[in-house]
Amino acid sequence: MYGRALSCALLSPTTRCTIPQLIRYFARTAAAGAQQDVTTAQLPEISQYFQKALPHQEVYDLSLNNPSAFWGSLARTRLSWYRDFDDVIDCDMTKAKLKWFINGKLNVSVNCVDRHYMKTPDKVAIIWEKDEPGQQENVSYKQLYEMMNQLANTLKSHGVRRGDRVCIYMPMTPLAVAAMLACARIGAIHSVVFAGFSADALTSRINDAKAETVITADQVLRGGKAIDLKSTVDRAVLDCPCVRQVFVAQRTGAPVSMGQMDMPLESEMAKQSTECEPEVMGSEDYLFMLYTSGSTGQPKGIAHTQAGYLLYAAITHQTVFDYREGDIYACVADIGWITGHTYVLYGPLCNGATTVLFESIPTYPDPGRYWEMVERLRVNQFYGSPTAIRLLLKYGDSWVTRYDRSSLRVLGTVGEPINTEAWEWYHNVVGNGKCDIVDTWWQTETGGICIAPRPSRVAAPIIPGAAMRPMFGIAPAIVCPDSGKEFTGNDVYGALCIKLPWPGMARTIYGHHNRYVDTYFKPFQGYYFTGDGAHRDKDGYIHITGASAFDEWTTVLFNSRRRHRLGTAEIEDSMDEHGGSDVAWAPAGCAGIPHPVKGEGVYAFVTLMEDVQKDTDEIITELKSMVKKQIGSFAAPECIQITPGLPKTRSGKIMRRILRKIAANRGDELGDVSTLADPSVVPMLIANHAPIE
Ligand code: ATP
């Protein structure tokens, strides 16, 4: 039915690319399970399009010039619907009115589980890489289907209804994934809170979401240490009048006290059927909300909807990571962050993939953990964070090279800029010089990857440490923060904005729509403002220069007349590149400070390696000369503070607004520091503030 209509009606008048070609482009590497669902049964035999690839540029141009044709055809071929949508897009960025796949009806859990369960019930959906070294458990699509349905029925039988918020505060276990999918099954909105957050942080997130139900576990295991979750929840819910029930799963079996609101999850599930009728959801109903990590301010409860988010997750997962049927795909992010939502769960499962659920930490039992897992599971794609890569680099190559990594094809990073040294190590040592490194830029708000070296069909060059190319449908704009005008040429620095809507974008900050509009759509009229700064280089490739476009630039005078705008990421990168074996310091954090001559100067925070013998004055001189050599003397930090630690969020990101305040000697104006992993760093930094030269 749709096939004929599509190939007639959705030809793009503005590009040379046709819909059958488009289907071929995506079908080439698509997961088998994602192609032949109810609605696509009558499309022309997709396999006939498998043969040749289209040039990336043509497909990308189509996605911008005719987004309705592009996304409409993908939505119909890649998702299963109860009811087809009437229109593809109804968006007005000036008003933050964002609607996709109008009046379509679907269920996300059906797309992620049922259709694969029906075709390949025994295929492994999840490989649970447990905290205990060398221990894995495989969960087939059938097992996931049954677990999800029993959990969905449990929630239903305890009064959870469509639209209710359910807070999930759980370890990285298959039950946690089943809990998210169970919410999707019954139309409840999940709000996953990273199971490392304190009781206070949990309280504020539960109250903001007005969640009545919490799903947790007795304990979480991380790096061999058992940490109580249930007792944290007990303390958190004391101040949550909205909570009426808490389900408690068993991870370690440690005894926990059960109060009136508490119910043991597994025994409740055991009473339930393994079949649960999926709720028929509208495309624009909420799927989940998720709080950002708080690196730039008060965490925001970002809300995503059903169809657009899922489609964007699936397409980006397939194309950025070159996902192919049969691959073992490992994203080691926690499900408490957006990376875990999109690239551990929704993207891979929508594509019928086998996804690894990594419960541990990169250094347990030793710094070879990731690569031993790669060898044992024969992982094809590995997606992690620059923080972890930088950490592992310190331990030397032998922890990597002792394991067989020949299965790896793609290595990804996300979350922060990856400095050149870490990139080279990832590429040369981990990937043996053979894997594509994808530095992926995106945000909780964007739902999925927006800028990454791939997709590109041919072996196009990849620049170390650059996100480079926009994804399908993403139209990046570099905007002058002073005039608000878009820079049209290349070799420009500015605020990173996106000028066209895309299906994966967040729809609101839950319960605070005005804040959503003010934060993302007001700064530059008609654009989505990312909050980040970027440089479009002379070849047109995008480099992220730092989070928070306005604050993380420093405009320094570099000769008597010219000012130069620099990203703090660039300066940090030049300090990280110490080269050779003379490793003395770990990555630095930089902030701009007022400077009487230059306008703005640079204040750098540097942590030293544990066994550093060198004199700190010598290190400071060396660091300055490195920046001078690599960028220019105008960028050399005025001031370098050697510190035992940096203020980091629980997702491992440097909380830069704190560095800025401390650098400016305004340690009394720090604001909310509740999301810091180790708040004791802050007084230490304040006490050791270095005078500006
Ligand atoms: P908050 O919004 O509370 O400050 P956060 O910034 O940690 O939290 P996330 O959505 O987790 O929110 O992270 C998105 C941010 O991470 C981006 O805006 C960007 O600053 C940074 N980031 C993500 N990927 C990259 C990358 N590849 N290169 C550079 N920075 C990146």
XYZ file of C-alpha atoms and ligand atoms in Angstrom:
724
model
C 0.000 0.000 0.000
C 2.567 2.552 1.095
C 5.206 1.455 -1.363
C 3.292 2.549 -4.425
C 2.115 5.775 -2.883
C 5.604 6.576 -1.731
C 7.475 5.948 -4.905
C 4.947 8.067 -6.844
C 4.294 10.852 -4.439
C 7.495 11.381 -2.531
C 9.997 11.982 -5.246
C 12.048 14.992 -4.388
C 11.722 17.754 -6.934
C 14.892 19.390 -5.705
C 17.382 16.556 -5.677
C 18.399 13.775 -7.938
C 17.750 11.159 -5.298
C 14.602 9.037 -5.522
C 12.802 7.240 -2.766
C 13.687 3.756 -4.045
C 17.315 4.879 -4.040
C 16.883 6.200 -0.547
C 15.446 2.927 0.648
C 18.349 1.134 -0.971
C 20.801 3.434 0.769
C 19.465 2.606 4.186
C 18.457 -0.951 3.518
C 21.993 -1.878 2.589
C 23.105 -2.148 6.148
C 19.769 -2.265 7.899
C 18.992 -4.933 10.423
C 16.841 -7.593 8.881
C 14.272 -7.265 11.613
C 13.668 -3.616 10.948
C 12.727 -3.900 7.309
C 9.867 -6.276 6.852
C 7.153 -5.313 9.232
C 3.423 -5.117 8.728
C 3.419 -1.750 7.031
C 6.278 -2.462 4.666
C 5.156 -5.868 3.522
C 3.985 -4.445 0.227
C 6.931 -2.223 -0.489
C 9.035 -3.215 -3.466
C 11.392 -6.005 -2.426
C 13.960 -3.998 -0.475
C 16.721 -6.473 -1.053
C 16.821 -5.541 -4.739
C 18.208 -2.182 -3.685
C 21.036 -3.626 -1.678
C 23.594 -3.596 -4.417
C 24.976 -0.074 -4.794
C 25.456 2.830 -2.438
C 24.461 6.371 -3.243
C 26.852 9.240 -2.644
C 26.369 10.547 0.860
C 25.936 14.116 -0.346
C 22.853 13.258 -2.412
C 21.112 11.569 0.472
C 22.061 14.364 2.853
C 20.793 17.000 0.410
C 17.495 15.171 0.103
C 17.146 15.108 3.878
C 17.435 18.904 3.993
C 15.599 19.820 0.811
C 12.699 17.475 1.219
C 12.550 16.382 4.856
C 8.957 15.169 4.502
C 9.924 12.735 1.775
C 13.085 11.717 3.546
C 11.760 11.114 7.042
C 8.316 10.034 5.890
C 9.663 7.209 3.792
C 12.044 6.106 6.522
C 9.320 6.189 9.149
C 7.145 3.980 7.016
C 9.859 1.507 6.112
C 11.674 1.328 9.429
C 8.898 1.518 12.026
C 5.720 -0.496 12.511
C 2.570 1.580 12.898
C -0.971 0.886 14.043
C -2.087 3.880 12.083
C -0.183 5.671 9.355
C 0.560 9.350 9.946
C -1.250 12.042 7.934
C 1.631 14.488 7.676
C 5.312 14.210 8.397
C 6.215 17.614 9.846
C 4.389 20.377 11.631
C 7.127 22.509 13.159
C 7.749 26.149 13.846
C 11.123 26.721 15.446
C 10.315 30.310 16.362
C 7.601 29.006 18.687
C 9.219 25.696 19.631
C 6.204 23.957 18.129
C 7.644 20.612 17.142
C 5.429 17.830 15.807
C 6.365 14.886 13.659
C 4.375 12.077 12.056
C 1.064 13.718 12.751
C -1.707 11.436 13.990
C 0.451 8.346 13.592
C -0.120 5.542 16.122
C 2.523 3.094 17.265
C 4.099 1.475 20.287
C 7.823 1.793 20.866
C 8.157 -1.517 22.734
C 6.546 -3.343 19.813
C 9.113 -1.795 17.505
C 12.007 -2.641 19.813
C 10.988 -6.105 20.942
C 7.864 -7.767 19.494
C 8.769 -7.656 15.853
C 12.207 -9.187 16.485
C 10.776 -11.677 18.944
C 8.305 -12.785 16.289
C 10.996 -13.344 13.688
C 14.029 -14.390 15.669
C 12.943 -15.231 19.223
C 16.262 -16.838 20.133
C 18.453 -14.069 18.840
C 20.374 -12.422 21.678
C 18.954 -8.964 22.361
C 21.135 -8.084 25.342
C 24.504 -9.340 26.446
C 24.671 -8.371 30.074
C 28.339 -7.817 30.864
C 28.121 -8.073 34.622
C 30.317 -6.205 37.053
C 31.837 -9.529 38.066
C 34.804 -9.920 35.659
C 34.320 -12.364 32.819
C 30.679 -13.001 33.634
C 28.048 -12.423 31.031
C 24.420 -13.350 30.664
C 22.606 -13.446 27.355
C 18.986 -12.331 27.105
C 17.176 -13.393 23.944
C 14.418 -11.351 22.329
C 11.946 -13.923 23.669
C 13.233 -13.553 27.218
C 13.201 -9.775 26.918
C 9.646 -9.887 25.576
C 8.458 -11.954 28.512
C 10.330 -9.956 31.135
C 9.062 -6.671 29.705
C 5.462 -7.887 29.622
C 5.515 -9.265 33.143
C 6.917 -5.994 34.363
C 4.375 -4.004 32.342
C 1.552 -6.098 33.824
C 2.999 -5.572 37.300
C 2.925 -1.810 36.840
C -0.575 -1.939 35.391
C -1.909 -4.097 38.171
C -0.589 -1.541 40.654
C -2.407 1.287 38.985
C 0.241 2.777 36.725
C -1.517 4.313 33.735
C -0.670 5.926 30.442
C 1.025 9.293 30.982
C 2.141 8.499 34.574
C 5.786 9.118 35.381
C 7.846 6.196 36.669
C 11.241 6.858 38.200
C 13.806 4.134 37.465
C 16.825 4.143 39.788
C 18.508 0.881 38.992
C 21.810 -0.815 38.264
C 22.722 -1.707 34.684
C 20.761 -4.935 34.518
C 18.385 -6.460 31.956
C 15.583 -5.735 34.424
C 16.331 -2.027 34.141
C 16.029 -2.240 30.351
C 12.821 -4.252 30.752
C 11.507 -1.567 33.118
C 12.063 1.161 30.534
C 10.405 -0.926 27.830
C 7.557 -1.866 30.176
C 6.809 1.826 30.646
C 6.818 2.271 26.880
C 4.496 -0.718 26.575
C 1.814 0.789 28.800
C 2.382 4.416 27.805
C 3.959 5.501 31.090
C 6.771 8.065 30.913
C 10.027 6.787 32.365
C 12.470 9.028 34.131
C 15.714 7.140 34.646
C 17.974 8.584 37.325
C 21.609 7.472 37.295
C 22.063 5.066 40.200
C 25.010 6.991 41.564
C 23.064 10.102 42.441
C 22.561 11.019 46.066
C 19.230 10.880 47.890
C 18.862 14.666 47.538
C 19.411 14.592 43.796
C 16.916 11.725 43.517
C 14.357 13.610 45.601
C 14.490 16.668 43.395
C 14.134 14.605 40.218
C 11.214 12.554 41.576
C 9.413 15.685 42.736
C 10.035 17.598 39.530
C 8.575 14.688 37.530
C 5.810 14.106 40.117
C 6.479 10.383 39.858
C 4.208 8.149 41.915
C 6.163 4.969 41.263
C 9.843 4.203 41.777
C 11.622 1.082 40.546
C 14.909 0.341 42.255
C 17.095 -2.522 43.479
C 18.700 -3.611 46.710
C 22.181 -2.587 45.629
C 24.287 -1.639 42.672
C 27.643 -3.295 42.000
C 30.304 -1.068 40.574
C 33.928 -2.104 40.312
C 33.446 -4.866 42.865
C 31.880 -2.547 45.418
C 28.273 -2.963 46.487
C 26.494 0.331 47.028
C 23.076 0.481 48.664
C 20.305 1.780 46.458
C 17.243 0.890 48.479
C 18.346 2.839 51.541
C 19.075 5.844 49.311
C 15.566 5.585 47.893
C 14.168 5.321 51.436
C 15.835 8.620 52.337
C 14.843 10.243 49.039
C 11.143 9.398 49.196
C 10.796 10.829 52.707
C 10.594 14.195 50.963
C 8.543 13.009 47.987
C 4.851 13.242 48.857
C 3.960 12.162 45.310
C 5.476 8.653 45.676
C 3.025 5.901 46.559
C 4.914 2.729 45.679
C 8.457 1.437 45.342
C 9.353 -1.797 43.533
C 12.599 -3.356 44.712
C 14.587 -5.748 42.508
C 17.411 -7.940 43.744
C 20.859 -7.381 42.342
C 23.032 -8.731 45.122
C 20.393 -10.234 47.419
C 21.561 -8.049 50.296
C 18.906 -7.738 53.013
C 16.920 -4.520 52.758
C 14.218 -3.123 54.968
C 10.833 -3.170 53.283
C 8.321 -0.543 54.294
C 4.626 -0.159 53.573
C 5.139 1.293 50.124
C 7.730 -1.295 49.090
C 7.154 -4.383 46.961
C 9.630 -7.047 45.830
C 9.750 -6.678 42.065
C 10.607 -10.225 40.982
C 7.889 -11.899 43.044
C 5.303 -9.379 41.841
C 6.391 -10.109 38.265
C 6.145 -13.860 38.809
C 2.390 -13.462 39.373
C 1.914 -11.843 35.982
C 1.308 -13.085 32.453
C 4.079 -12.883 29.857
C 1.649 -11.260 27.447
C 0.670 -7.613 27.751
C -1.436 -5.760 25.228
C 0.605 -2.742 24.070
C -0.921 0.690 24.500
C -1.586 2.419 21.198
C 0.384 5.656 21.478
C 0.309 8.821 19.410
C 3.534 9.846 17.676
C 3.800 12.903 19.890
C 2.941 11.316 23.252
C 5.848 11.447 25.672
C 8.120 8.417 25.783
C 10.516 9.517 28.502
C 12.052 12.389 30.349
C 15.673 12.523 31.371
C 17.654 14.999 33.414
C 20.831 16.446 31.941
C 24.010 15.949 33.920
C 24.140 19.505 35.178
C 27.520 20.467 33.755
C 26.232 23.892 32.766
C 23.530 24.621 35.315
C 20.421 23.316 37.024
C 19.572 19.885 35.517
C 16.732 20.003 33.009
C 14.079 17.284 32.628
C 14.308 16.907 28.883
C 11.230 15.230 27.359
C 11.225 13.093 24.219
C 8.290 11.712 22.287
C 7.648 8.368 20.626
C 8.008 8.166 16.877
C 10.497 10.884 15.975
C 12.899 9.941 18.748
C 12.790 6.241 17.928
C 13.297 6.720 14.212
C 16.190 9.104 14.726
C 17.782 6.723 17.240
C 17.526 3.789 14.826
C 18.811 5.600 11.748
C 21.758 7.207 13.530
C 22.668 3.946 15.244
C 22.757 2.178 11.906
C 24.602 4.771 9.893
C 27.081 6.301 12.352
C 28.273 2.928 13.600
C 27.907 1.083 10.309
C 25.730 -1.390 12.152
C 25.134 -4.599 10.197
C 22.916 -7.545 10.940
C 24.778 -10.006 13.172
C 27.121 -7.441 14.703
C 27.835 -7.352 18.410
C 27.461 -3.724 19.354
C 28.749 -2.295 22.644
C 27.982 1.144 23.986
C 29.382 1.255 27.510
C 27.358 4.256 28.689
C 25.049 3.973 31.666
C 21.323 3.961 30.971
C 21.108 6.891 33.389
C 22.354 9.138 30.575
C 20.934 9.849 27.154
C 23.699 7.827 25.478
C 22.444 4.777 27.350
C 18.864 5.481 26.310
C 19.535 6.015 22.621
C 22.555 3.824 21.913
C 22.324 1.005 24.463
C 18.597 0.552 24.245
C 16.280 2.263 21.756
C 18.458 2.581 18.632
C 20.001 -0.910 18.696
C 16.818 -2.709 19.777
C 14.747 -0.923 17.132
C 17.300 -2.239 14.634
C 17.007 -5.770 16.044
C 20.624 -5.694 17.191
C 22.521 -7.509 19.912
C 23.455 -4.787 22.376
C 25.927 -5.066 25.244
C 24.818 -3.804 28.638
C 28.002 -2.945 30.518
C 27.586 -2.881 34.260
C 31.155 -2.325 35.375
C 33.839 0.356 35.184
C 36.813 0.557 32.786
C 39.444 -0.278 35.417
C 37.875 -3.276 37.139
C 39.458 -5.715 37.762
C 42.192 -3.982 35.787
C 42.564 -1.429 32.974
C 42.169 -4.186 30.385
C 38.466 -4.658 31.184
C 37.026 -3.146 28.003
C 39.413 -4.931 25.679
C 39.098 -8.308 27.382
C 35.356 -7.905 26.870
C 35.889 -6.965 23.216
C 37.896 -10.168 22.707
C 35.470 -12.412 24.607
C 32.282 -11.063 23.036
C 33.812 -10.351 19.594
C 32.545 -6.760 19.727
C 32.277 -4.963 16.369
C 31.433 -1.439 17.504
C 32.653 0.105 20.725
C 31.226 3.435 21.926
C 32.640 5.128 25.032
C 33.704 8.451 26.488
C 36.853 10.544 26.066
C 37.173 10.589 29.872
C 37.553 6.813 29.968
C 39.916 6.758 27.004
C 42.130 9.390 28.631
C 42.113 7.421 31.856
C 43.077 4.140 30.173
C 45.782 5.758 28.098
C 47.638 6.501 31.322
C 47.998 2.794 32.067
C 49.911 2.078 28.879
C 49.400 0.046 25.726
C 49.977 -3.433 27.096
C 46.550 -3.531 28.761
C 45.120 -3.203 25.288
C 47.480 -5.119 23.080
C 47.329 -8.332 25.084
C 43.739 -8.836 23.841
C 42.492 -9.641 20.354
C 40.605 -6.635 18.987
C 40.375 -7.773 15.396
C 36.552 -7.871 15.535
C 36.380 -4.067 16.004
C 35.293 -1.933 13.032
C 34.098 1.338 14.573
C 35.206 3.140 17.733
C 33.076 6.005 18.995
C 33.269 8.720 21.638
C 30.744 11.141 23.061
C 30.232 13.632 25.833
C 33.250 15.855 25.662
C 35.831 16.908 23.120
C 38.413 14.193 22.591
C 41.900 15.634 22.675
C 44.292 14.698 19.910
C 46.496 12.500 22.040
C 43.568 10.379 23.237
C 42.162 10.209 19.704
C 45.494 8.970 18.308
C 45.777 6.367 21.041
C 42.232 5.149 20.450
C 42.910 4.944 16.747
C 46.438 3.523 16.700
C 46.517 1.344 19.799
C 42.926 0.259 20.455
C 41.847 0.207 16.816
C 45.228 -0.893 15.523
C 44.957 1.889 12.929
C 42.129 0.017 11.199
C 38.905 1.329 12.719
C 36.882 4.432 11.966
C 36.941 6.732 14.970
C 33.645 8.559 15.316
C 33.729 11.586 17.584
C 30.000 12.080 17.931
C 28.543 15.399 19.003
C 25.031 15.504 20.409
C 23.056 16.308 23.545
C 20.268 14.975 25.731
C 18.123 17.525 23.929
C 18.982 16.333 20.417
C 17.877 12.734 21.111
C 20.579 11.251 18.901
C 23.883 11.994 17.208
C 23.822 15.216 15.189
C 27.401 15.643 14.029
C 29.856 12.807 13.461
C 32.526 11.811 10.936
C 30.164 9.114 9.704
C 27.788 8.694 7.948
C 29.796 8.869 4.828
C 29.459 5.987 2.476
C 32.917 6.039 1.070
C 36.075 5.946 3.107
C 36.037 9.726 3.481
C 38.797 11.226 5.597
C 38.339 11.602 9.326
C 40.039 14.469 11.138
C 41.309 13.559 14.619
C 39.142 15.047 17.345
C 36.536 16.633 15.072
C 32.851 15.784 14.889
C 32.957 16.975 11.266
C 29.796 16.087 9.342
C 26.144 16.770 10.042
C 23.816 13.798 10.180
C 20.869 13.457 7.844
C 18.388 16.247 8.429
C 20.795 18.295 10.537
C 21.516 21.779 9.201
C 24.187 23.281 11.454
C 24.640 27.018 11.539
C 27.519 28.959 13.066
C 26.030 32.147 14.415
C 27.826 35.294 15.524
C 27.008 35.635 19.227
C 27.201 39.416 19.054
C 25.098 40.170 15.972
C 22.974 36.994 15.960
C 23.692 36.623 12.245
C 24.679 33.347 10.688
C 28.187 33.104 9.252
C 27.864 31.740 5.763
C 31.492 31.096 4.861
C 34.089 28.731 6.194
C 36.795 29.186 8.798
C 34.370 30.831 11.212
C 33.869 30.540 14.959
C 30.537 31.097 16.654
C 27.565 29.719 18.505
C 26.541 26.296 17.235
C 22.895 26.354 16.172
C 20.690 24.087 14.086
C 18.380 25.735 11.628
C 15.933 23.013 10.631
C 13.905 20.745 12.914
C 14.740 17.037 13.008
C 12.614 14.178 14.359
C 14.798 13.312 17.364
C 14.770 16.737 18.971
C 13.341 17.162 22.465
C 9.868 18.636 22.659
C 10.102 20.388 25.991
C 11.611 20.550 29.457
C 9.012 18.574 31.353
C 6.665 20.959 33.141
C 8.778 23.990 32.200
C 8.042 24.733 28.576
C 8.923 28.416 28.893
C 12.368 27.499 30.120
C 12.715 25.259 27.071
C 11.766 28.064 24.714
C 13.966 30.606 26.497
C 17.015 28.349 26.637
C 17.037 26.950 23.141
C 14.891 29.057 20.834
C 15.073 32.621 22.129
C 18.818 33.330 21.953
C 18.786 33.231 18.126
C 15.411 33.708 16.503
C 14.455 30.795 14.256
C 17.357 28.595 15.327
C 17.787 25.842 17.889
C 20.720 27.035 20.004
C 22.848 24.187 21.290
C 24.689 26.152 23.948
C 27.996 25.005 22.466
C 30.586 26.857 20.470
C 31.934 25.582 17.176
C 34.439 26.288 14.458
C 33.639 25.483 10.847
C 37.062 24.971 9.331
C 38.224 26.024 5.895
C 36.984 22.735 4.422
C 33.551 23.113 5.962
C 33.992 20.559 8.777
C 32.653 21.265 12.246
C 34.873 21.276 15.347
C 33.240 21.698 18.741
C 35.195 24.367 20.620
C 33.623 23.915 24.037
C 30.402 23.679 25.930
C 28.480 26.846 26.593
C 29.218 29.034 23.619
C 29.456 32.296 25.444
C 31.340 31.262 28.509
C 33.862 28.906 27.112
C 35.431 31.145 24.659
C 38.057 33.498 25.619
C 38.651 36.457 23.401
C 42.273 37.370 23.654
C 44.298 40.025 22.037
C 46.967 38.409 19.952
C 48.631 41.404 18.533
C 48.057 45.041 19.179
C 45.037 45.208 16.905
C 43.391 41.826 16.460
C 41.335 39.803 18.850
C 41.098 36.086 18.512
C 38.265 33.919 19.723
C 39.477 30.657 21.130
C 37.635 27.672 22.487
C 38.849 26.460 25.842
C 38.850 22.956 24.327
C 41.586 24.028 21.943
C 43.836 25.257 24.746
C 43.155 22.178 26.866
C 44.011 19.983 23.928
C 47.356 21.692 23.409
C 48.225 21.125 27.072
C 47.245 17.471 26.911
C 49.631 16.754 24.128
C 52.738 16.218 26.143
C 54.013 13.506 23.816
C 56.645 10.879 24.536
C 56.754 8.851 27.695
C 57.375 11.769 29.992
C 53.817 11.722 31.285
C 53.433 14.309 34.013
C 49.939 15.682 33.941
C 46.440 14.632 33.167
C 43.910 16.637 31.196
C 43.320 20.191 32.155
C 40.296 22.416 32.442
C 40.485 26.030 31.314
C 38.358 29.105 31.905
C 38.401 32.661 30.657
C 39.184 35.422 33.165
C 39.143 39.212 32.838
C 42.551 40.514 31.834
C 43.544 44.181 31.941
C 45.389 44.133 28.611
C 44.049 41.239 26.632
C 40.402 41.660 27.541
C 40.257 38.049 28.517
C 42.964 35.743 29.667
C 43.193 32.038 30.343
C 43.193 30.358 33.744
C 44.089 26.670 33.596
C 43.543 23.913 36.136
C 45.857 20.938 35.774
C 45.978 17.657 37.654
C 49.227 15.764 37.977
C 49.824 12.064 37.617
C 50.217 10.248 40.875
C 53.934 9.573 40.651
C 55.168 12.859 39.221
C 58.697 13.706 40.300
C 59.048 17.007 38.516
C 59.028 20.394 40.168
C 55.671 22.142 39.665
C 57.280 25.400 38.445
C 59.014 23.407 35.762
C 55.714 21.809 34.756
C 53.988 25.179 34.572
C 56.715 26.586 32.343
C 56.553 23.531 30.139
C 52.763 23.735 29.811
C 52.885 27.379 28.846
C 55.509 26.789 26.224
C 53.429 23.958 24.765
C 50.442 26.238 24.306
C 52.681 28.912 22.828
C 54.138 26.445 20.384
C 50.882 24.878 19.311
C 48.512 27.832 19.261
C 50.528 30.981 19.843
C 51.803 32.988 22.747
C 48.540 34.950 22.904
C 46.813 31.791 24.141
C 49.282 30.847 26.884
C 47.500 30.699 30.243
C 48.071 33.650 32.524
C 47.721 31.363 35.410
C 48.024 27.632 36.014
C 46.675 26.071 39.191
C 47.952 22.593 39.945
C 45.178 20.668 41.659
C 44.598 17.110 42.859
C 41.174 17.003 41.177
C 38.675 18.796 38.971
C 34.982 19.301 39.722
C 33.259 16.582 37.715
C 29.659 15.514 37.316
C 28.733 11.930 37.960
C 28.890 11.321 34.223
C 32.541 12.344 34.351
C 32.254 15.771 32.742
C 34.144 18.746 34.057
C 31.636 21.170 35.591
C 32.956 24.199 33.834
C 30.797 26.868 35.360
C 32.528 26.054 38.665
C 35.962 26.426 37.130
C 34.951 29.781 35.710
C 33.734 31.082 39.065
C 36.818 29.852 40.876
C 39.128 31.258 38.212
C 37.408 34.622 38.575
C 37.838 34.363 42.353
C 34.079 34.189 42.881
C 33.980 30.977 44.837
C 31.041 32.278 46.862
C 28.756 32.264 43.777
C 28.927 28.626 42.776
C 25.198 27.831 42.786
C 23.980 24.232 42.726
C 26.824 21.729 43.216
C 24.619 18.757 44.078
C 25.449 16.870 40.905
C 29.187 16.854 41.569
C 30.725 13.416 41.988
C 33.105 14.696 44.674
C 32.126 18.081 46.142
C 35.223 18.108 48.389
C 37.277 19.223 45.386
C 35.636 22.644 45.451
C 36.998 24.086 48.717
C 40.415 22.776 47.736
C 40.280 24.646 44.448
C 39.103 27.835 46.134
C 41.810 27.667 48.782
C 44.543 27.220 46.202
C 43.438 29.951 43.831
C 46.534 31.120 42.010
C 47.216 34.840 41.579
C 46.966 36.148 38.053
C 50.280 37.232 36.661
P 23.754 20.155 31.235
O 22.888 20.493 30.074
O 23.026 19.977 32.499
O 24.919 21.077 31.359
P 25.346 18.192 29.892
O 25.980 19.283 29.093
O 26.272 17.215 30.502
O 24.369 18.731 31.019
P 24.492 16.262 28.006
O 23.310 16.242 27.150
O 24.840 15.036 28.781
O 24.297 17.457 28.968
O 25.770 16.611 27.155
C 25.720 17.405 26.002
C 26.936 18.257 25.914
O 28.125 17.453 25.944
C 27.038 19.021 24.620
O 26.252 20.170 24.625
C 28.526 19.297 24.540
O 28.862 20.403 25.332
C 29.130 18.058 25.131
N 29.499 17.115 24.064
C 28.836 16.008 23.692
N 29.494 15.363 22.710
C 30.590 16.094 22.424
C 31.657 15.964 21.484
N 31.747 14.938 20.651
N 32.608 16.933 21.470
C 32.541 17.976 22.322
N 31.564 18.148 23.232
C 30.599 17.224 23.288
